[in-house]
Amino acid sequence: MGIIGIWSIRRMGWVGDLISIGFPLVVIGCVVVCFGCIVRRDSWMVVAFVAGVGLTVATAVVLPRLPGGTARPLRPLVLVAANMLHDNIRTADGVASVLGQHPDVLVVSELNQEADGLFTAEFPYRYVTAPQLKYANYAEGVYSKFPLDLLDPPSGLDDQFLRVRVEAPAPFILYAVHLPRPTTGHVSGPHSVSFAQFHEDVFAIDRLARAESSPVVIAGDLNLSDRTSGYRALLEGRHDAVRTRWAGTTYVGGVLWESLALRIDHIFIPGSWCAQNGGNFHVGGSDHNGVRSEIGACR
């Protein structure tokens, strides 16, 4: 029954995505129910059924985090993506955390002016969504040791999107993205959308990337759980470059949110590319862990 339920949920579009976010709570609930059934000496058939549902749902949570290794990249570059938290009171600590990963290319979400100044001092090339940084102290940024060429961003998506060409040893187009947070309640402010709209935006990014004539790397705070249809769409024909080892939770905005085990910060690379030494790391003062990987064309 559990397997059939997961199969059905995965075919429910954005509604199924919303349900999948609560999977860790379902697992906890099944554990509690199983314990209660054992204490009450209920039928073992009931215990087995609840345990089976819990194990099936737990598997759906764990599978998108398991390592999926590739061959070693040729002349790899270190790509890092980090959400700095726009009102971070420990911005300098957060910047130090990010720079400690020794990035060659860096994608920053919720960039504020202090962080921009510190990162700019470390990289020769930089692009940011300047109006947002100047007026809202909330921007998207790309910093690089390789030359960058700013390309026209797609229309119809949130303004936290930079599309740049990175002149690395293996040149590529980088989509540096901070998608707005999907919500089930009233949409307020420019950086939240309905789940239905969010679902459409993710699939739009997938289509845009597939239409490019050069290799595309998609990185940033996508607000996209790895249990959703959008994640599976972006993964198809690509590699999740963070998953060269166990991929941990990246949204750490409090106990309630952490109980949902949300891995929403990602690095996707072309299927013809390779990655090594992926993983996540603590960012001082932020409510996100950063992600990093060494990526490039395969040997």
Short mmCIF file of N, CA and C in Angstrom, two decimals, residues 57-188:
data_model
loop_
_atom_site.label_atom_id
_atom_site.label_comp_id
_atom_site.label_asym_id
_atom_site.label_seq_id
_atom_site.Cartn_x
_atom_site.Cartn_y
_atom_site.Cartn_z
N VAL A 57 7.80 5.36 3.16
CA VAL A 57 7.92 6.81 3.13
C VAL A 57 9.35 7.22 3.50
N ALA A 58 9.95 6.53 4.48
CA ALA A 58 11.34 6.84 4.85
C ALA A 58 12.27 6.61 3.66
N THR A 59 12.00 5.57 2.89
CA THR A 59 12.82 5.31 1.71
C THR A 59 12.71 6.45 0.70
N ALA A 60 11.51 7.00 0.55
CA ALA A 60 11.31 8.13 -0.37
C ALA A 60 12.07 9.36 0.10
N VAL A 61 12.28 9.49 1.41
CA VAL A 61 13.05 10.61 1.95
C VAL A 61 14.55 10.39 1.74
N VAL A 62 14.99 9.15 1.93
CA VAL A 62 16.43 8.85 1.92
C VAL A 62 16.99 8.75 0.50
N LEU A 63 16.26 8.15 -0.42
CA LEU A 63 16.81 7.86 -1.75
C LEU A 63 17.40 9.08 -2.46
N PRO A 64 16.75 10.27 -2.44
CA PRO A 64 17.34 11.41 -3.16
C PRO A 64 18.59 11.99 -2.48
N ARG A 65 19.02 11.39 -1.39
CA ARG A 65 20.21 11.87 -0.69
C ARG A 65 21.39 10.92 -0.82
N LEU A 66 21.15 9.72 -1.34
CA LEU A 66 22.21 8.73 -1.43
C LEU A 66 23.26 9.17 -2.46
N PRO A 67 24.52 8.82 -2.22
CA PRO A 67 25.58 9.18 -3.18
C PRO A 67 25.31 8.57 -4.55
N GLY A 68 25.57 9.37 -5.56
CA GLY A 68 25.46 8.90 -6.94
C GLY A 68 26.70 9.33 -7.69
N GLY A 69 27.76 8.57 -7.54
CA GLY A 69 29.08 8.98 -8.02
C GLY A 69 29.17 9.03 -9.54
N THR A 70 30.10 9.84 -10.02
CA THR A 70 30.45 9.91 -11.43
C THR A 70 31.95 9.63 -11.56
N ALA A 71 32.43 9.63 -12.78
CA ALA A 71 33.88 9.60 -12.98
C ALA A 71 34.48 10.92 -12.50
N ARG A 72 35.78 11.00 -12.43
CA ARG A 72 36.43 12.22 -11.96
C ARG A 72 36.44 13.28 -13.06
N PRO A 73 36.15 14.53 -12.72
CA PRO A 73 36.17 15.59 -13.74
C PRO A 73 37.60 15.95 -14.14
N LEU A 74 37.72 16.40 -15.35
CA LEU A 74 39.00 16.88 -15.87
C LEU A 74 39.13 18.37 -15.54
N ARG A 75 40.24 18.74 -14.92
CA ARG A 75 40.47 20.14 -14.51
C ARG A 75 39.24 20.72 -13.80
N PRO A 76 38.87 20.14 -12.67
CA PRO A 76 37.64 20.57 -11.98
C PRO A 76 37.76 21.97 -11.40
N LEU A 77 36.64 22.65 -11.33
CA LEU A 77 36.55 23.91 -10.62
C LEU A 77 35.62 23.70 -9.43
N VAL A 78 35.84 24.47 -8.38
CA VAL A 78 35.00 24.38 -7.19
C VAL A 78 33.86 25.37 -7.33
N LEU A 79 32.64 24.85 -7.37
CA LEU A 79 31.46 25.70 -7.42
C LEU A 79 30.74 25.62 -6.08
N VAL A 80 30.44 26.78 -5.52
CA VAL A 80 29.77 26.88 -4.22
C VAL A 80 28.52 27.71 -4.38
N ALA A 81 27.44 27.30 -3.72
CA ALA A 81 26.21 28.08 -3.68
C ALA A 81 25.79 28.24 -2.23
N ALA A 82 25.48 29.47 -1.84
CA ALA A 82 25.14 29.73 -0.44
C ALA A 82 24.09 30.82 -0.34
N ASN A 83 23.11 30.59 0.53
CA ASN A 83 22.14 31.62 0.91
C ASN A 83 22.69 32.30 2.16
N MET A 84 22.98 33.61 2.07
CA MET A 84 23.66 34.31 3.15
C MET A 84 22.71 34.85 4.21
N LEU A 85 21.39 34.82 3.97
CA LEU A 85 20.38 35.44 4.82
C LEU A 85 20.55 36.96 4.78
N HIS A 86 19.61 37.63 4.15
CA HIS A 86 19.77 39.05 3.83
C HIS A 86 19.97 39.94 5.06
N ASP A 87 19.39 39.55 6.21
CA ASP A 87 19.56 40.37 7.42
C ASP A 87 20.48 39.67 8.43
N ASN A 88 21.43 38.93 7.91
CA ASN A 88 22.40 38.20 8.73
C ASN A 88 23.18 39.17 9.62
N ILE A 89 23.13 38.98 10.93
CA ILE A 89 23.88 39.85 11.84
C ILE A 89 25.32 39.37 12.02
N ARG A 90 25.64 38.26 11.37
CA ARG A 90 27.01 37.72 11.40
C ARG A 90 27.52 37.54 9.97
N THR A 91 27.30 38.56 9.16
CA THR A 91 27.65 38.45 7.75
C THR A 91 29.12 38.10 7.54
N ALA A 92 30.01 38.74 8.29
CA ALA A 92 31.45 38.48 8.12
C ALA A 92 31.77 37.01 8.40
N ASP A 93 31.12 36.44 9.43
CA ASP A 93 31.32 35.02 9.72
C ASP A 93 30.81 34.15 8.58
N GLY A 94 29.65 34.52 8.05
CA GLY A 94 29.10 33.77 6.94
C GLY A 94 30.00 33.81 5.71
N VAL A 95 30.52 34.98 5.41
CA VAL A 95 31.44 35.12 4.27
C VAL A 95 32.69 34.26 4.49
N ALA A 96 33.21 34.27 5.71
CA ALA A 96 34.39 33.45 6.01
C ALA A 96 34.08 31.97 5.82
N SER A 97 32.87 31.54 6.21
CA SER A 97 32.47 30.15 6.03
C SER A 97 32.49 29.77 4.55
N VAL A 98 31.96 30.66 3.73
CA VAL A 98 31.89 30.41 2.29
C VAL A 98 33.28 30.40 1.66
N LEU A 99 34.08 31.39 1.99
CA LEU A 99 35.42 31.47 1.41
C LEU A 99 36.30 30.30 1.86
N GLY A 100 35.97 29.73 3.02
CA GLY A 100 36.70 28.57 3.49
C GLY A 100 36.55 27.35 2.61
N GLN A 101 35.55 27.37 1.70
CA GLN A 101 35.36 26.28 0.74
C GLN A 101 36.22 26.47 -0.51
N HIS A 102 36.93 27.61 -0.60
CA HIS A 102 37.85 27.92 -1.70
C HIS A 102 37.16 27.85 -3.07
N PRO A 103 36.04 28.57 -3.22
CA PRO A 103 35.31 28.50 -4.49
C PRO A 103 36.05 29.18 -5.64
N ASP A 104 35.93 28.58 -6.81
CA ASP A 104 36.37 29.23 -8.05
C ASP A 104 35.22 30.03 -8.64
N VAL A 105 34.00 29.50 -8.47
CA VAL A 105 32.78 30.18 -8.88
C VAL A 105 31.81 30.10 -7.71
N LEU A 106 31.21 31.24 -7.38
CA LEU A 106 30.34 31.33 -6.21
C LEU A 106 28.99 31.92 -6.58
N VAL A 107 27.93 31.25 -6.17
CA VAL A 107 26.56 31.74 -6.34
C VAL A 107 26.03 32.11 -4.96
N VAL A 108 25.56 33.36 -4.82
CA VAL A 108 25.09 33.83 -3.52
C VAL A 108 23.63 34.28 -3.64
N SER A 109 22.78 33.73 -2.77
CA SER A 109 21.40 34.17 -2.66
C SER A 109 21.24 35.00 -1.39
N GLU A 110 20.23 35.87 -1.38
CA GLU A 110 20.00 36.81 -0.28
C GLU A 110 21.29 37.58 0.05
N LEU A 111 21.87 38.11 -1.00
CA LEU A 111 23.11 38.88 -0.89
C LEU A 111 22.81 40.27 -0.35
N ASN A 112 23.55 40.68 0.69
CA ASN A 112 23.42 42.06 1.17
C ASN A 112 24.68 42.85 0.82
N GLN A 113 24.66 44.14 1.09
CA GLN A 113 25.75 45.00 0.67
C GLN A 113 27.06 44.67 1.37
N GLU A 114 26.99 44.32 2.65
CA GLU A 114 28.22 43.98 3.36
C GLU A 114 28.87 42.74 2.76
N ALA A 115 28.08 41.71 2.51
CA ALA A 115 28.62 40.49 1.93
C ALA A 115 29.18 40.76 0.53
N ASP A 116 28.48 41.57 -0.24
CA ASP A 116 28.95 41.89 -1.59
C ASP A 116 30.33 42.56 -1.54
N GLY A 117 30.52 43.47 -0.62
CA GLY A 117 31.82 44.12 -0.51
C GLY A 117 32.92 43.14 -0.16
N LEU A 118 32.63 42.23 0.74
CA LEU A 118 33.65 41.25 1.15
C LEU A 118 33.96 40.25 0.04
N PHE A 119 32.93 39.80 -0.66
CA PHE A 119 33.18 38.86 -1.76
C PHE A 119 33.88 39.54 -2.94
N THR A 120 33.49 40.78 -3.22
CA THR A 120 34.09 41.49 -4.35
C THR A 120 35.60 41.64 -4.17
N ALA A 121 36.04 41.78 -2.93
CA ALA A 121 37.47 41.91 -2.65
C ALA A 121 38.24 40.63 -2.93
N GLU A 122 37.53 39.50 -3.05
CA GLU A 122 38.20 38.20 -3.20
C GLU A 122 38.16 37.65 -4.62
N PHE A 123 37.30 38.23 -5.48
CA PHE A 123 37.13 37.69 -6.82
C PHE A 123 37.31 38.79 -7.86
N PRO A 124 37.97 38.48 -8.97
CA PRO A 124 38.17 39.50 -10.01
C PRO A 124 36.93 39.76 -10.87
N TYR A 125 35.99 38.82 -10.87
CA TYR A 125 34.81 38.95 -11.73
C TYR A 125 33.55 38.81 -10.88
N ARG A 126 32.54 39.64 -11.22
CA ARG A 126 31.35 39.71 -10.39
C ARG A 126 30.17 40.23 -11.19
N TYR A 127 29.01 39.66 -10.95
CA TYR A 127 27.75 40.23 -11.41
C TYR A 127 26.72 40.06 -10.30
N VAL A 128 25.92 41.08 -10.06
CA VAL A 128 24.84 41.00 -9.09
C VAL A 128 23.59 41.63 -9.70
N THR A 129 22.43 41.29 -9.13
CA THR A 129 21.20 41.95 -9.54
C THR A 129 21.18 43.31 -8.84
N ALA A 130 21.84 44.27 -9.47
CA ALA A 130 22.20 45.53 -8.82
C ALA A 130 21.03 46.32 -8.22
N PRO A 131 19.91 46.53 -8.92
CA PRO A 131 18.83 47.31 -8.30
C PRO A 131 18.34 46.70 -6.99
N GLN A 132 18.25 45.37 -6.96
CA GLN A 132 17.79 44.73 -5.74
C GLN A 132 18.79 44.92 -4.61
N LEU A 133 20.08 44.85 -4.92
CA LEU A 133 21.10 45.02 -3.89
C LEU A 133 21.10 46.45 -3.36
N LYS A 134 20.91 47.40 -4.25
CA LYS A 134 20.98 48.80 -3.86
C LYS A 134 19.79 49.23 -3.02
N TYR A 135 18.60 48.77 -3.40
CA TYR A 135 17.39 49.28 -2.75
C TYR A 135 16.78 48.33 -1.72
N ALA A 136 16.99 47.04 -1.90
CA ALA A 136 16.34 46.09 -1.00
C ALA A 136 17.33 45.30 -0.15
N ASN A 137 18.64 45.42 -0.46
CA ASN A 137 19.66 44.67 0.27
C ASN A 137 19.36 43.17 0.21
N TYR A 138 18.85 42.74 -0.94
CA TYR A 138 18.41 41.35 -1.11
C TYR A 138 18.61 41.04 -2.58
N ALA A 139 19.72 40.39 -2.91
CA ALA A 139 20.07 40.23 -4.32
C ALA A 139 20.65 38.85 -4.57
N GLU A 140 20.83 38.56 -5.85
CA GLU A 140 21.53 37.35 -6.29
C GLU A 140 22.87 37.79 -6.85
N GLY A 141 23.92 37.02 -6.57
CA GLY A 141 25.24 37.39 -7.03
C GLY A 141 26.03 36.20 -7.54
N VAL A 142 26.91 36.47 -8.51
CA VAL A 142 27.87 35.48 -8.99
C VAL A 142 29.26 36.10 -8.92
N TYR A 143 30.19 35.38 -8.33
CA TYR A 143 31.58 35.81 -8.21
C TYR A 143 32.46 34.71 -8.80
N SER A 144 33.53 35.10 -9.48
CA SER A 144 34.26 34.08 -10.21
C SER A 144 35.74 34.46 -10.36
N LYS A 145 36.58 33.42 -10.40
CA LYS A 145 37.98 33.59 -10.75
C LYS A 145 38.18 33.51 -12.26
N PHE A 146 37.11 33.13 -12.96
CA PHE A 146 37.14 33.06 -14.42
C PHE A 146 36.30 34.20 -14.99
N PRO A 147 36.63 34.67 -16.18
CA PRO A 147 35.84 35.75 -16.79
C PRO A 147 34.37 35.36 -16.93
N LEU A 148 33.51 36.36 -16.75
CA LEU A 148 32.07 36.16 -16.84
C LEU A 148 31.50 37.05 -17.94
N ASP A 149 30.48 36.56 -18.60
CA ASP A 149 29.76 37.34 -19.60
C ASP A 149 28.28 37.30 -19.22
N LEU A 150 27.71 38.45 -18.90
CA LEU A 150 26.31 38.50 -18.48
C LEU A 150 25.40 38.32 -19.69
N LEU A 151 24.48 37.38 -19.59
CA LEU A 151 23.52 37.09 -20.65
C LEU A 151 22.14 37.55 -20.23
N ASP A 152 21.27 37.72 -21.18
CA ASP A 152 19.90 38.16 -20.87
C ASP A 152 19.21 37.10 -20.02
N PRO A 153 18.58 37.51 -18.93
CA PRO A 153 17.84 36.54 -18.11
C PRO A 153 16.51 36.21 -18.76
N PRO A 154 15.92 35.09 -18.42
CA PRO A 154 14.60 34.77 -18.96
C PRO A 154 13.54 35.68 -18.37
N SER A 155 12.48 35.90 -19.09
CA SER A 155 11.38 36.71 -18.60
C SER A 155 10.36 35.81 -17.91
N GLY A 156 9.54 36.42 -17.08
CA GLY A 156 8.46 35.70 -16.45
C GLY A 156 8.82 34.99 -15.17
N LEU A 157 10.09 35.11 -14.72
CA LEU A 157 10.52 34.49 -13.48
C LEU A 157 10.89 35.56 -12.48
N ASP A 158 11.11 35.16 -11.23
CA ASP A 158 11.50 36.11 -10.19
C ASP A 158 12.81 36.81 -10.58
N ASP A 159 13.01 38.02 -10.05
CA ASP A 159 14.19 38.80 -10.44
C ASP A 159 15.49 38.29 -9.81
N GLN A 160 15.42 37.27 -8.96
CA GLN A 160 16.63 36.71 -8.35
C GLN A 160 17.20 35.61 -9.24
N PHE A 161 17.62 36.01 -10.44
CA PHE A 161 18.07 35.06 -11.45
C PHE A 161 19.15 35.74 -12.28
N LEU A 162 20.33 35.15 -12.31
CA LEU A 162 21.40 35.62 -13.19
C LEU A 162 21.76 34.50 -14.16
N ARG A 163 21.90 34.88 -15.41
CA ARG A 163 22.30 33.94 -16.46
C ARG A 163 23.62 34.44 -17.01
N VAL A 164 24.69 33.73 -16.74
CA VAL A 164 26.02 34.20 -17.13
C VAL A 164 26.80 33.08 -17.82
N ARG A 165 27.68 33.47 -18.70
CA ARG A 165 28.61 32.51 -19.31
C ARG A 165 29.91 32.56 -18.53
N VAL A 166 30.37 31.40 -18.11
CA VAL A 166 31.61 31.31 -17.34
C VAL A 166 32.69 30.77 -18.26
N GLU A 167 33.75 31.57 -18.45
CA GLU A 167 34.84 31.17 -19.35
C GLU A 167 35.86 30.34 -18.57
N ALA A 168 35.42 29.20 -18.10
CA ALA A 168 36.27 28.26 -17.37
C ALA A 168 37.00 27.37 -18.37
N PRO A 169 37.88 26.47 -17.90
CA PRO A 169 38.53 25.54 -18.84
C PRO A 169 37.53 24.81 -19.72
N ALA A 170 36.41 24.43 -19.16
CA ALA A 170 35.28 23.93 -19.95
C ALA A 170 34.17 24.96 -19.81
N PRO A 171 34.02 25.88 -20.76
CA PRO A 171 33.03 26.96 -20.61
C PRO A 171 31.61 26.42 -20.44
N PHE A 172 30.81 27.17 -19.70
CA PHE A 172 29.42 26.76 -19.48
C PHE A 172 28.57 27.97 -19.18
N ILE A 173 27.26 27.79 -19.29
CA ILE A 173 26.30 28.81 -18.89
C ILE A 173 25.82 28.48 -17.49
N LEU A 174 25.87 29.46 -16.63
CA LEU A 174 25.45 29.28 -15.24
C LEU A 174 24.10 29.96 -15.02
N TYR A 175 23.14 29.19 -14.53
CA TYR A 175 21.89 29.75 -14.04
C TYR A 175 22.03 29.88 -12.52
N ALA A 176 22.23 31.09 -12.05
CA ALA A 176 22.33 31.36 -10.61
C ALA A 176 20.94 31.79 -10.15
N VAL A 177 20.28 30.92 -9.39
CA VAL A 177 18.84 31.07 -9.17
C VAL A 177 18.51 31.08 -7.69
N HIS A 178 17.63 32.01 -7.31
CA HIS A 178 16.96 31.95 -6.01
C HIS A 178 15.47 32.02 -6.30
N LEU A 179 14.84 30.86 -6.32
CA LEU A 179 13.41 30.84 -6.59
C LEU A 179 12.63 31.29 -5.36
N PRO A 180 11.50 31.96 -5.56
CA PRO A 180 10.68 32.38 -4.42
C PRO A 180 10.12 31.18 -3.67
N ARG A 181 9.86 31.37 -2.40
CA ARG A 181 9.38 30.28 -1.56
C ARG A 181 7.92 29.97 -1.88
N PRO A 182 7.59 28.68 -2.13
CA PRO A 182 6.18 28.33 -2.36
C PRO A 182 5.42 28.33 -1.05
N THR A 183 4.18 28.76 -1.09
CA THR A 183 3.37 28.83 0.12
C THR A 183 1.95 28.34 -0.16
N THR A 184 1.32 27.81 0.87
CA THR A 184 -0.07 27.38 0.75
C THR A 184 -1.03 28.47 1.17
N GLY A 185 -0.51 29.51 1.84
CA GLY A 185 -1.36 30.58 2.33
C GLY A 185 -1.39 31.76 1.37
N HIS A 186 -1.68 32.93 1.91
CA HIS A 186 -1.74 34.14 1.11
C HIS A 186 -0.34 34.52 0.63
N VAL A 187 -0.20 34.76 -0.66
CA VAL A 187 1.08 35.17 -1.22
C VAL A 187 1.31 36.65 -0.90
N SER A 188 2.36 36.92 -0.13
CA SER A 188 2.67 38.29 0.25
C SER A 188 4.12 38.59 -0.08
#
